[in-house]
Amino acid sequence: MLRNLVRNTIAAMPKGSKLKIWLQKTNSHGILHIQGSGVDIQEDMLNDIFNPFFTTKMFDTALGLAITQQVVNEHKQANILHQ
C-alpha cells in the first residue's frame, strides 16, 4: 500500500525533486504524510483517481491506487486524502 502511494508521488515529480515522508501523531491516531513537489492532480480527475483502470500513463495497469483505497477502506479507521 505504501509502495503504491510513494510510487505514484514519485511518478508525478520532476527529476531531481525531493520526496518527504513523515508521521504525525495526534491524540487518537497517526497521520502518514507523503509529499512530493510534482504536478497537482487536475481538479476534474480528483473523483476518478481511485477508480480501477483510471490512468494518465501510457503503460500502467492503473490498479495501484484502487487497491490501496480498498485496503484503507477495509480498515475503517483510515482515509486517503489528497491535495
PDB file of C-alpha atoms in Angstrom, residues 9 11-14 36-46 82-83:
ATOM      1  CA  THR A   9       4.003  10.509  -5.912  1.00  0.00           C
ATOM      2  CA  ALA A  11       5.916   9.460 -10.917  1.00  0.00           C
ATOM      3  CA  ALA A  12       4.362  12.946 -10.735  1.00  0.00           C
ATOM      4  CA  MET A  13       7.591  14.644  -9.640  1.00  0.00           C
ATOM      5  CA  PRO A  14      10.102  16.347 -11.928  1.00  0.00           C
ATOM      6  CA  GLY A  36       6.268  15.427  -3.480  1.00  0.00           C
ATOM      7  CA  SER A  37       6.896  18.552  -5.487  1.00  0.00           C
ATOM      8  CA  GLY A  38       5.175  17.180  -8.553  1.00  0.00           C
ATOM      9  CA  VAL A  39       2.288  18.298 -10.660  1.00  0.00           C
ATOM     10  CA  ASP A  40      -1.007  18.706  -8.802  1.00  0.00           C
ATOM     11  CA  ILE A  41      -3.848  16.352  -9.652  1.00  0.00           C
ATOM     12  CA  GLN A  42      -6.180  18.122 -12.034  1.00  0.00           C
ATOM     13  CA  GLU A  43      -9.441  19.036 -10.341  1.00  0.00           C
ATOM     14  CA  ASP A  44     -11.565  17.242 -12.948  1.00  0.00           C
ATOM     15  CA  MET A  45      -9.685  13.989 -12.196  1.00  0.00           C
ATOM     16  CA  LEU A  46      -9.992  14.021  -8.388  1.00  0.00           C
ATOM     17  CA  HIS A  82      -5.057  14.315  -1.491  1.00  0.00           C
ATOM     18  CA  GLN A  83      -4.355  17.953  -2.137  1.00  0.00           C
TER      19      GLN A  83
END
